[in-house]
mmCIF file of C-alpha atoms in Angstrom:
data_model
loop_
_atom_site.group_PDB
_atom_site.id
_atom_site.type_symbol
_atom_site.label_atom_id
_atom_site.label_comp_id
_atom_site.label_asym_id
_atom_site.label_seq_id
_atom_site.Cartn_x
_atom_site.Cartn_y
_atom_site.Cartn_z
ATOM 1 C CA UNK A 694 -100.087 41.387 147.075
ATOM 2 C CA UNK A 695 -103.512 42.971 146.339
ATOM 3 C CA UNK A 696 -104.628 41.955 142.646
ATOM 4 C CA UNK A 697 -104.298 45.163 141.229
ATOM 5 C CA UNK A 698 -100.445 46.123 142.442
ATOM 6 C CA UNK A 699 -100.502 49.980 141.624
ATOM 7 C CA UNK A 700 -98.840 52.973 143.282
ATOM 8 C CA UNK A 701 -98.909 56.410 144.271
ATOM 9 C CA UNK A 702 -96.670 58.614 142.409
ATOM 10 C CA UNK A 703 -95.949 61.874 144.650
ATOM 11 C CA UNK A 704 -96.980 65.140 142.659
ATOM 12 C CA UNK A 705 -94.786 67.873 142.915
ATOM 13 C CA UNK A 706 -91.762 66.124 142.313
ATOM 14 C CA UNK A 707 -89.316 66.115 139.211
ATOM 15 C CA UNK A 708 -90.234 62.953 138.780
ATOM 16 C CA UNK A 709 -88.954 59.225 140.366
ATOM 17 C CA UNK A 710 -86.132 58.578 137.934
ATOM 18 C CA UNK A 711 -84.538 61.772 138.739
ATOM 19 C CA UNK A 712 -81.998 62.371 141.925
ATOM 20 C CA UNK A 713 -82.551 64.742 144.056
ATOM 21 C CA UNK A 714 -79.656 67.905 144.319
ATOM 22 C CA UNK A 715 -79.251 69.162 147.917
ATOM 23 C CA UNK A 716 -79.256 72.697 147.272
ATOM 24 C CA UNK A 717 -80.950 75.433 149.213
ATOM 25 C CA UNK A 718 -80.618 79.403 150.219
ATOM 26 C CA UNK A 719 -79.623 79.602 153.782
ATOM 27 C CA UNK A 720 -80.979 82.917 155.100
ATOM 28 C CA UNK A 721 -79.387 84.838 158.027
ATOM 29 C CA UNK A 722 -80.972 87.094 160.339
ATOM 30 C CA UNK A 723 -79.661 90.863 159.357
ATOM 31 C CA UNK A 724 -80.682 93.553 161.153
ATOM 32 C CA UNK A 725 -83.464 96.599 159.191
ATOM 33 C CA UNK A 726 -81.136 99.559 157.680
ATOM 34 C CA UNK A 727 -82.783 101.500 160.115
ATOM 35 C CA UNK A 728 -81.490 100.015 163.309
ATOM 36 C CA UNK A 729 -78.752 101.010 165.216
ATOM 37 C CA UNK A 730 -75.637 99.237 164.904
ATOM 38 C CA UNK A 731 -75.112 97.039 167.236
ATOM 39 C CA UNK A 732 -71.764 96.764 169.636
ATOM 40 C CA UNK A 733 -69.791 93.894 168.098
ATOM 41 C CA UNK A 734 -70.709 90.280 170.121
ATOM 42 C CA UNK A 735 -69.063 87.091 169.920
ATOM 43 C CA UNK A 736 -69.434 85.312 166.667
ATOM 44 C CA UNK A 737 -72.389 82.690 166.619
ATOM 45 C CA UNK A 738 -72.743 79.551 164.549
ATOM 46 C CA UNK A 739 -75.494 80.354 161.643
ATOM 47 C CA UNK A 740 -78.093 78.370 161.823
ATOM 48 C CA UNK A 741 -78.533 74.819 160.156
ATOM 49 C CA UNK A 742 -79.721 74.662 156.542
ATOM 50 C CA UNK A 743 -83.318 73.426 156.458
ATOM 51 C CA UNK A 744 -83.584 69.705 155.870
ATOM 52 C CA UNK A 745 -85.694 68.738 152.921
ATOM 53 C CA UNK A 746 -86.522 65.018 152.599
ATOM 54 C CA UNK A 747 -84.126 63.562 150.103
ATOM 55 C CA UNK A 748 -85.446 61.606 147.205
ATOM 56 C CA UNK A 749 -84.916 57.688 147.269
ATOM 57 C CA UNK A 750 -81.711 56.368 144.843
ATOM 58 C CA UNK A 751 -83.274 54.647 141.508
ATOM 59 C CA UNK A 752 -82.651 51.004 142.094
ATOM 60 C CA UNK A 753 -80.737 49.332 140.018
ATOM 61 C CA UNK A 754 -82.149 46.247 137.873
ATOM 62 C CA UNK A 755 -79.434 43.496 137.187
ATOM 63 C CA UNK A 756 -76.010 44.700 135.311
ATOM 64 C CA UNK A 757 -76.935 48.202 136.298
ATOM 65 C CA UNK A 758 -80.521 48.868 134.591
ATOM 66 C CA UNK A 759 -82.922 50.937 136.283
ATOM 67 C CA UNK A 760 -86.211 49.558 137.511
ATOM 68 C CA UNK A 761 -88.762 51.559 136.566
ATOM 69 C CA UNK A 762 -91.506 50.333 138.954
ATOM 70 C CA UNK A 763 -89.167 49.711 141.988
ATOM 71 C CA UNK A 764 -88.313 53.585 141.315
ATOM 72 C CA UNK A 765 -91.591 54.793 141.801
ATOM 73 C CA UNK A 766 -92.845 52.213 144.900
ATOM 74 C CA UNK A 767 -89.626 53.756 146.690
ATOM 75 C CA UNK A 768 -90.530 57.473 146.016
ATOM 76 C CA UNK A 769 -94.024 56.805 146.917
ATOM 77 C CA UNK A 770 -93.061 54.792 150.212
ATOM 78 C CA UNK A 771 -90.960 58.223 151.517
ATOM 79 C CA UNK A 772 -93.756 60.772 150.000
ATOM 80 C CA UNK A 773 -96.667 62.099 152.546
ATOM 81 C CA UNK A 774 -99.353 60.692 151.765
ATOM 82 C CA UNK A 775 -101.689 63.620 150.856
ATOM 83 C CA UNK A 776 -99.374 64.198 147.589
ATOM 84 C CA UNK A 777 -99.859 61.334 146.191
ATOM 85 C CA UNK A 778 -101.584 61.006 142.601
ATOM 86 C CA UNK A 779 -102.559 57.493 140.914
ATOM 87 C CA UNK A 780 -99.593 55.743 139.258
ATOM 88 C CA UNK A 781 -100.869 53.523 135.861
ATOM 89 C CA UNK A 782 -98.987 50.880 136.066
ATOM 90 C CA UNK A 783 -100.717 47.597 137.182
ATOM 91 C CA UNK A 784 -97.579 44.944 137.710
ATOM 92 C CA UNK A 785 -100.071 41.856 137.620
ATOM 93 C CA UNK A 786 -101.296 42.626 134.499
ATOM 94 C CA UNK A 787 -97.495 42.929 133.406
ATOM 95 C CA UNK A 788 -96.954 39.345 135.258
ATOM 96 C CA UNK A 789 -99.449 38.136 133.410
ATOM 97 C CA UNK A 790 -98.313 39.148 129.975
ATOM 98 C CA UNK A 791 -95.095 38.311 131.000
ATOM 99 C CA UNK A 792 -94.815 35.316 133.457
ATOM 100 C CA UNK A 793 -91.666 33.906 133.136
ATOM 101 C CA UNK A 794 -89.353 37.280 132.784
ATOM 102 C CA UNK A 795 -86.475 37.681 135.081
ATOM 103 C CA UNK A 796 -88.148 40.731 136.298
ATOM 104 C CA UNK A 797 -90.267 39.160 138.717
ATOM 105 C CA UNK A 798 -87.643 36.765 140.065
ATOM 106 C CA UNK A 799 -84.643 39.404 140.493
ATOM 107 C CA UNK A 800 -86.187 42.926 140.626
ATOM 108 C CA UNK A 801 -89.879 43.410 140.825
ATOM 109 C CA UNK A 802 -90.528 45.277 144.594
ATOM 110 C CA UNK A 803 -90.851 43.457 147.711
ATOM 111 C CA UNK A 804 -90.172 43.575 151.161
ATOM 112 C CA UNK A 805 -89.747 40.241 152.126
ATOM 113 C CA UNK A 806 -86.553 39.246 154.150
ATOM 114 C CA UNK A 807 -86.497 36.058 152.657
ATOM 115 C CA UNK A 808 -87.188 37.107 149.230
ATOM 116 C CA UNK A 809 -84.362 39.969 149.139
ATOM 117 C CA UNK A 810 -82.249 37.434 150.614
ATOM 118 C CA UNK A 811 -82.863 34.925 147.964
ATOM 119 C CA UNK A 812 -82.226 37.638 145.387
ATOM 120 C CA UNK A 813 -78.890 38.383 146.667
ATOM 121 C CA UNK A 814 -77.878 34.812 146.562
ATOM 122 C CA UNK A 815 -78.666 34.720 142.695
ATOM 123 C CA UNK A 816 -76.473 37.923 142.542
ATOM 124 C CA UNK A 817 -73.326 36.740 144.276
ATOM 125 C CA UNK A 818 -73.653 33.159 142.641
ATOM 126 C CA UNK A 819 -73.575 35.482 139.128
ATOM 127 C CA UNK A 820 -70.991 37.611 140.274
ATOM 128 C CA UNK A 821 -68.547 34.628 141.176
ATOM 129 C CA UNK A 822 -69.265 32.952 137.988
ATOM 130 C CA UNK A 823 -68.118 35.822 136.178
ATOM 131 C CA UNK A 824 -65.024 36.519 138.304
ATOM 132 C CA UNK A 825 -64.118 33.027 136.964
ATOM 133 C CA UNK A 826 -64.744 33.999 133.512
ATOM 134 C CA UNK A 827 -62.361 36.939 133.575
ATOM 135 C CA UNK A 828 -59.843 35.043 135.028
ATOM 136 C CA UNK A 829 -60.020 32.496 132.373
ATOM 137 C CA UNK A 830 -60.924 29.647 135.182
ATOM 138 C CA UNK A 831 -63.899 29.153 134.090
ATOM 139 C CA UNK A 832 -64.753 25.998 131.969
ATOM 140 C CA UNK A 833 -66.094 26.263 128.510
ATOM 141 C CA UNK A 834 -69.678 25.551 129.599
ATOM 142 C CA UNK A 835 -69.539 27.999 132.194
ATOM 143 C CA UNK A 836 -68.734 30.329 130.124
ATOM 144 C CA UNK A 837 -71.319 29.566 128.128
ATOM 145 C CA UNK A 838 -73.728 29.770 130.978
ATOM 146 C CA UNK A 839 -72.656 33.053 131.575
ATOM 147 C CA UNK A 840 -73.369 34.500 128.200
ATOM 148 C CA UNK A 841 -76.690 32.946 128.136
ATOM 149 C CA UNK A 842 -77.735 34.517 131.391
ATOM 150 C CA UNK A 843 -76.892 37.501 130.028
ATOM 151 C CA UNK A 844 -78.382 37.465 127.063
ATOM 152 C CA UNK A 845 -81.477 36.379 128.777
ATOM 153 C CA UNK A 846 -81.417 39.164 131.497
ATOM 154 C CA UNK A 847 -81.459 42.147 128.119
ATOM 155 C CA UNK A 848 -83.618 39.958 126.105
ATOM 156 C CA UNK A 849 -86.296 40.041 129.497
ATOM 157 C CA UNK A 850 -85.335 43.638 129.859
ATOM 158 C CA UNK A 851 -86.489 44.867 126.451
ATOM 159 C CA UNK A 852 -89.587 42.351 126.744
ATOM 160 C CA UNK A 853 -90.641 44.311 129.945
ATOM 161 C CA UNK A 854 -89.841 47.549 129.083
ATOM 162 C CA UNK A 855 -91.349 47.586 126.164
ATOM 163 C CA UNK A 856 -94.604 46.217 127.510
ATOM 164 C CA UNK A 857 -94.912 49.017 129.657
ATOM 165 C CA UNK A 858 -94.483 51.736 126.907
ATOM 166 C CA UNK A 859 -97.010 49.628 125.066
ATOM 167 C CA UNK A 860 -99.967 49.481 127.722
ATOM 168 C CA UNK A 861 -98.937 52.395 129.780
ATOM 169 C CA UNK A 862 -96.502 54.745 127.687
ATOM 170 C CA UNK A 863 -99.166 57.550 126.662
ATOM 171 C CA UNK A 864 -99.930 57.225 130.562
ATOM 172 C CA UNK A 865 -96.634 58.041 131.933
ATOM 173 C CA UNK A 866 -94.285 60.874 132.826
ATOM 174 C CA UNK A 867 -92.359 62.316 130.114
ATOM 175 C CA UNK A 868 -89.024 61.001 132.389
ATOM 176 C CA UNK A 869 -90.283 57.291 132.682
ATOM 177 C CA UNK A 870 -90.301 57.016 128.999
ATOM 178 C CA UNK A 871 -87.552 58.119 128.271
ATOM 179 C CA UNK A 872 -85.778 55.663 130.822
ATOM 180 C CA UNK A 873 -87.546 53.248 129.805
ATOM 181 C CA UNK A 874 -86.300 54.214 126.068
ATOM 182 C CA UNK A 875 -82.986 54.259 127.027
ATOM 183 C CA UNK A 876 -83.220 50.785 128.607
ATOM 184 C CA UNK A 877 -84.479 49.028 125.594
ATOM 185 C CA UNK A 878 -81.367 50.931 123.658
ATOM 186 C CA UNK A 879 -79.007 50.062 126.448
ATOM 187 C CA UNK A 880 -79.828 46.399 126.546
ATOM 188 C CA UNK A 881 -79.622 46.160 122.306
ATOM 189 C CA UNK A 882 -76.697 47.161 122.383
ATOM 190 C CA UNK A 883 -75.392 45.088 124.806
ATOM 191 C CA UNK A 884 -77.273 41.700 123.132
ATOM 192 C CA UNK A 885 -75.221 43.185 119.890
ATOM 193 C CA UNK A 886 -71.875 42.620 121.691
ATOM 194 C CA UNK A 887 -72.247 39.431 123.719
ATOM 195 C CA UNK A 888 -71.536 37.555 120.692
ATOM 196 C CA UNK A 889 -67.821 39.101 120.631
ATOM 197 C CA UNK A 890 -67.336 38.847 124.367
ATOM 198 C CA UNK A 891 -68.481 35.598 124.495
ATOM 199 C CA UNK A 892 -65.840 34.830 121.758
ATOM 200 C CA UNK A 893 -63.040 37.084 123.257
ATOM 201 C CA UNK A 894 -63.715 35.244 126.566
ATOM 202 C CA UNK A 895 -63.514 31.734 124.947
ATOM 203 C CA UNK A 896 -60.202 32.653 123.441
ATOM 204 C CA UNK A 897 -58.653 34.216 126.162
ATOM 205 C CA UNK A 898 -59.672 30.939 128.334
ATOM 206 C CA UNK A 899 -57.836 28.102 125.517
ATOM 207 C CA UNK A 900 -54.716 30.557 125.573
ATOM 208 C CA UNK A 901 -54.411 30.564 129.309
ATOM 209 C CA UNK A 902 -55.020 26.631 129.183
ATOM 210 C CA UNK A 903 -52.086 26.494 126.685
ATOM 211 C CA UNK A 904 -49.910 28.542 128.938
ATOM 212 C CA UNK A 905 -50.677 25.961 131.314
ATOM 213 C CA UNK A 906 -49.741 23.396 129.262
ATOM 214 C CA UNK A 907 -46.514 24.801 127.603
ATOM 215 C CA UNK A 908 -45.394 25.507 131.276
ATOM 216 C CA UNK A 909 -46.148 21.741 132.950
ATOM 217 C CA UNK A 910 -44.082 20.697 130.243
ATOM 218 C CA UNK A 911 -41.184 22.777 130.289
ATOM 219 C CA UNK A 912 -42.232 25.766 127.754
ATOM 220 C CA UNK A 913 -43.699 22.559 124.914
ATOM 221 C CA UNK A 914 -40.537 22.637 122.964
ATOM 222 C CA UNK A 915 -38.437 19.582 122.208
ATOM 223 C CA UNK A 916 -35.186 19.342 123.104
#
Protein backbone atom coordinates (compact mmCIF):
# COMPACT_ATOMS: atom_id res chain seq x y z
CA UNK A 1 0.00 0.00 0.00
CA UNK A 2 1.46 3.37 -1.14
CA UNK A 3 1.88 5.73 2.05
CA UNK A 4 -0.66 8.02 1.20
CA UNK A 5 -3.81 5.41 0.48
CA UNK A 6 -6.27 7.92 -1.31
CA UNK A 7 -8.84 7.44 -4.08
CA UNK A 8 -10.54 8.67 -6.98
CA UNK A 9 -14.06 9.52 -6.48
CA UNK A 10 -15.90 9.43 -10.05
CA UNK A 11 -17.60 12.93 -10.79
CA UNK A 12 -20.81 12.82 -12.22
CA UNK A 13 -22.24 10.41 -10.05
CA UNK A 14 -24.95 10.73 -7.20
CA UNK A 15 -22.50 9.93 -5.10
CA UNK A 16 -20.83 6.28 -3.71
CA UNK A 17 -23.26 5.64 -0.89
CA UNK A 18 -26.13 5.82 -3.15
CA UNK A 19 -27.53 2.67 -5.40
CA UNK A 20 -27.92 2.97 -8.60
CA UNK A 21 -31.90 2.65 -10.17
CA UNK A 22 -31.95 0.91 -13.58
CA UNK A 23 -34.22 3.11 -15.29
CA UNK A 24 -34.01 4.42 -18.81
CA UNK A 25 -36.32 5.66 -21.97
CA UNK A 26 -36.21 3.03 -24.58
CA UNK A 27 -36.77 4.80 -27.92
CA UNK A 28 -38.30 3.06 -30.99
CA UNK A 29 -37.78 3.83 -34.47
CA UNK A 30 -41.28 5.54 -35.80
CA UNK A 31 -41.59 6.49 -39.04
CA UNK A 32 -41.83 10.95 -40.03
CA UNK A 33 -45.76 11.93 -40.24
CA UNK A 34 -44.98 12.50 -43.63
CA UNK A 35 -44.20 9.04 -44.85
CA UNK A 36 -46.33 6.73 -46.34
CA UNK A 37 -47.73 4.07 -44.36
CA UNK A 38 -46.18 1.23 -44.64
CA UNK A 39 -47.89 -2.40 -45.59
CA UNK A 40 -48.12 -4.19 -42.24
CA UNK A 41 -44.73 -6.68 -41.71
CA UNK A 42 -44.15 -9.22 -39.23
CA UNK A 43 -43.72 -7.98 -35.75
CA UNK A 44 -39.94 -7.47 -34.69
CA UNK A 45 -38.40 -7.64 -31.25
CA UNK A 46 -37.59 -3.80 -30.13
CA UNK A 47 -34.40 -3.32 -29.57
CA UNK A 48 -32.44 -3.89 -26.19
CA UNK A 49 -32.45 -1.09 -23.61
CA UNK A 50 -29.02 0.55 -23.53
CA UNK A 51 -26.78 -0.85 -20.82
CA UNK A 52 -25.43 1.71 -18.43
CA UNK A 53 -22.70 0.49 -16.05
CA UNK A 54 -24.35 -0.26 -12.76
CA UNK A 55 -23.00 1.27 -9.63
CA UNK A 56 -21.07 -1.11 -7.13
CA UNK A 57 -23.39 -2.33 -3.82
CA UNK A 58 -22.12 -0.27 -0.55
CA UNK A 59 -20.27 -2.88 1.40
CA UNK A 60 -21.32 -3.69 4.40
CA UNK A 61 -19.02 -3.13 7.65
CA UNK A 62 -19.64 -5.82 10.44
CA UNK A 63 -23.47 -6.21 11.82
CA UNK A 64 -24.56 -4.42 8.70
CA UNK A 65 -22.71 -0.84 8.84
CA UNK A 66 -21.64 0.70 5.77
CA UNK A 67 -18.00 1.30 5.02
CA UNK A 68 -17.51 4.47 3.96
CA UNK A 69 -14.04 4.12 2.35
CA UNK A 70 -14.60 0.55 0.93
CA UNK A 71 -17.72 2.41 -0.79
CA UNK A 72 -15.82 4.77 -2.59
CA UNK A 73 -12.48 2.38 -3.59
CA UNK A 74 -15.34 0.12 -5.23
CA UNK A 75 -17.03 3.00 -7.22
CA UNK A 76 -13.74 4.28 -8.21
CA UNK A 77 -12.37 0.69 -9.24
CA UNK A 78 -15.62 0.38 -11.93
CA UNK A 79 -15.43 4.33 -12.95
CA UNK A 80 -13.30 5.30 -16.30
CA UNK A 81 -10.65 6.70 -15.39
CA UNK A 82 -10.86 10.19 -17.01
CA UNK A 83 -13.86 11.00 -14.42
CA UNK A 84 -12.19 10.65 -11.68
CA UNK A 85 -11.69 13.68 -9.13
CA UNK A 86 -9.35 13.48 -5.87
CA UNK A 87 -11.02 11.72 -2.92
CA UNK A 88 -9.69 13.39 0.76
CA UNK A 89 -9.50 10.74 2.64
CA UNK A 90 -5.94 9.46 3.48
CA UNK A 91 -6.60 5.84 5.38
CA UNK A 92 -2.92 5.84 6.85
CA UNK A 93 -3.31 8.85 8.48
CA UNK A 94 -6.67 7.30 9.90
CA UNK A 95 -4.45 4.02 10.85
CA UNK A 96 -2.36 6.04 12.48
CA UNK A 97 -4.77 7.90 14.68
CA UNK A 98 -6.43 4.87 15.09
CA UNK A 99 -4.19 1.70 15.15
CA UNK A 100 -5.84 -0.79 16.93
CA UNK A 101 -9.68 -0.27 15.57
CA UNK A 102 -11.46 -3.21 14.19
CA UNK A 103 -11.65 -1.33 11.02
CA UNK A 104 -8.45 -2.26 9.73
CA UNK A 105 -8.65 -5.92 10.75
CA UNK A 106 -12.36 -6.67 9.41
CA UNK A 107 -13.23 -3.98 6.80
CA UNK A 108 -10.67 -1.56 5.58
CA UNK A 109 -10.23 -2.44 1.44
CA UNK A 110 -8.05 -5.03 0.15
CA UNK A 111 -7.67 -7.43 -2.39
CA UNK A 112 -5.76 -9.99 -0.96
CA UNK A 113 -7.03 -13.67 -1.21
CA UNK A 114 -5.60 -14.46 1.91
CA UNK A 115 -6.65 -11.46 3.71
CA UNK A 116 -10.51 -11.68 2.58
CA UNK A 117 -10.20 -15.17 3.48
CA UNK A 118 -8.99 -14.51 6.92
CA UNK A 119 -11.79 -11.98 7.31
CA UNK A 120 -14.40 -14.42 6.57
CA UNK A 121 -13.09 -16.82 9.08
CA UNK A 122 -13.51 -14.08 11.90
CA UNK A 123 -17.11 -13.70 10.47
CA UNK A 124 -18.31 -17.29 10.55
CA UNK A 125 -16.41 -17.96 13.95
CA UNK A 126 -18.81 -14.73 15.17
CA UNK A 127 -21.71 -15.91 13.52
CA UNK A 128 -21.55 -19.49 15.20
CA UNK A 129 -20.90 -18.02 18.50
CA UNK A 130 -23.97 -16.17 18.32
CA UNK A 131 -26.13 -18.99 16.92
CA UNK A 132 -25.13 -20.55 20.29
CA UNK A 133 -26.19 -17.62 22.17
CA UNK A 134 -29.71 -17.62 20.79
CA UNK A 135 -30.10 -21.01 21.39
CA UNK A 136 -29.20 -20.64 24.94
CA UNK A 137 -26.05 -23.21 24.40
CA UNK A 138 -23.81 -20.98 24.92
CA UNK A 139 -21.89 -20.82 28.30
CA UNK A 140 -21.99 -17.80 30.47
CA UNK A 141 -18.55 -16.59 29.35
CA UNK A 142 -19.38 -16.96 25.90
CA UNK A 143 -21.94 -15.03 26.18
CA UNK A 144 -20.09 -12.64 27.63
CA UNK A 145 -17.59 -12.73 24.85
CA UNK A 146 -20.17 -12.06 22.58
CA UNK A 147 -21.43 -8.87 24.08
CA UNK A 148 -18.01 -7.58 24.40
CA UNK A 149 -17.24 -8.06 20.75
CA UNK A 150 -20.02 -6.23 20.10
CA UNK A 151 -19.69 -3.57 22.06
CA UNK A 152 -16.23 -3.23 20.79
CA UNK A 153 -17.16 -3.45 17.02
CA UNK A 154 -19.83 0.12 17.71
CA UNK A 155 -17.46 1.52 20.14
CA UNK A 156 -14.54 1.21 16.97
CA UNK A 157 -17.29 2.25 14.66
CA UNK A 158 -18.09 5.62 16.24
CA UNK A 159 -14.17 6.07 16.94
CA UNK A 160 -13.64 5.83 13.08
CA UNK A 161 -16.40 7.51 11.88
CA UNK A 162 -16.09 10.20 13.75
CA UNK A 163 -12.44 10.71 12.91
CA UNK A 164 -13.27 11.06 9.49
CA UNK A 165 -15.96 13.83 9.96
CA UNK A 166 -13.31 15.40 12.14
CA UNK A 167 -10.25 15.58 9.61
CA UNK A 168 -12.18 15.22 6.46
CA UNK A 169 -15.99 16.17 7.08
CA UNK A 170 -15.91 19.87 5.56
CA UNK A 171 -14.06 17.86 2.66
CA UNK A 172 -16.66 15.42 1.80
CA UNK A 173 -19.86 14.90 -0.15
CA UNK A 174 -22.92 16.06 1.40
CA UNK A 175 -24.04 11.97 1.19
CA UNK A 176 -20.82 10.66 3.02
CA UNK A 177 -21.66 12.72 5.97
CA UNK A 178 -24.60 12.02 6.40
CA UNK A 179 -23.79 8.14 6.37
CA UNK A 180 -21.30 8.60 8.27
CA UNK A 181 -23.86 10.54 10.75
CA UNK A 182 -26.13 7.94 10.69
CA UNK A 183 -23.46 5.36 11.61
CA UNK A 184 -22.31 7.03 14.71
CA UNK A 185 -26.33 7.23 15.64
CA UNK A 186 -26.83 3.67 14.56
CA UNK A 187 -24.02 2.23 16.59
CA UNK A 188 -25.21 4.50 19.99
CA UNK A 189 -27.99 3.16 19.91
CA UNK A 190 -27.09 -0.16 19.64
CA UNK A 191 -24.13 0.26 22.62
CA UNK A 192 -27.46 1.68 24.57
CA UNK A 193 -29.16 -1.75 24.26
CA UNK A 194 -26.43 -4.37 24.63
CA UNK A 195 -26.70 -3.98 28.23
CA UNK A 196 -30.45 -5.44 28.09
CA UNK A 197 -29.63 -8.09 25.52
CA UNK A 198 -26.81 -9.13 27.21
CA UNK A 199 -29.12 -9.54 30.30
CA UNK A 200 -32.15 -11.00 28.35
CA UNK A 201 -29.63 -13.49 26.85
CA UNK A 202 -28.16 -14.46 30.30
CA UNK A 203 -31.64 -15.14 31.55
CA UNK A 204 -32.98 -16.91 28.85
CA UNK A 205 -29.67 -19.26 29.03
CA UNK A 206 -30.16 -20.18 33.30
CA UNK A 207 -33.96 -20.88 32.38
CA UNK A 208 -33.16 -23.28 29.62
CA UNK A 209 -30.41 -24.86 32.03
CA UNK A 210 -33.25 -25.26 34.61
CA UNK A 211 -35.48 -26.89 32.09
CA UNK A 212 -32.72 -29.15 31.74
CA UNK A 213 -32.48 -29.84 35.08
CA UNK A 214 -36.22 -30.12 36.13
CA UNK A 215 -36.46 -32.63 33.15
CA UNK A 216 -33.20 -35.10 34.07
CA UNK A 217 -34.90 -35.31 37.19
CA UNK A 218 -38.31 -36.06 36.46
CA UNK A 219 -39.99 -32.37 36.30
CA UNK A 220 -37.77 -31.42 40.14
CA UNK A 221 -40.76 -32.18 42.22
CA UNK A 222 -40.75 -34.61 45.12
CA UNK A 223 -42.83 -37.27 45.27
Amino acid sequence: MSTRARWKLPLGTAGVLVLAVGAWLVFGGQAPDTAPEAPPVAAQAPAPPPVFASTPAVPRAKDGGLDLVGAATAQVQAAPQEEAGPYPVDLEALRAKLPGNLYWENDAPTKDPEELRRREGVKAKWNALYGKVLSNEATEAEVHQYYEYRRQVSEDAIAFATTVLQDYGDQLPSEHRGLLELSVNMHRTRLAELPRQESDALARREAHAQRQREWRTGGGRQP
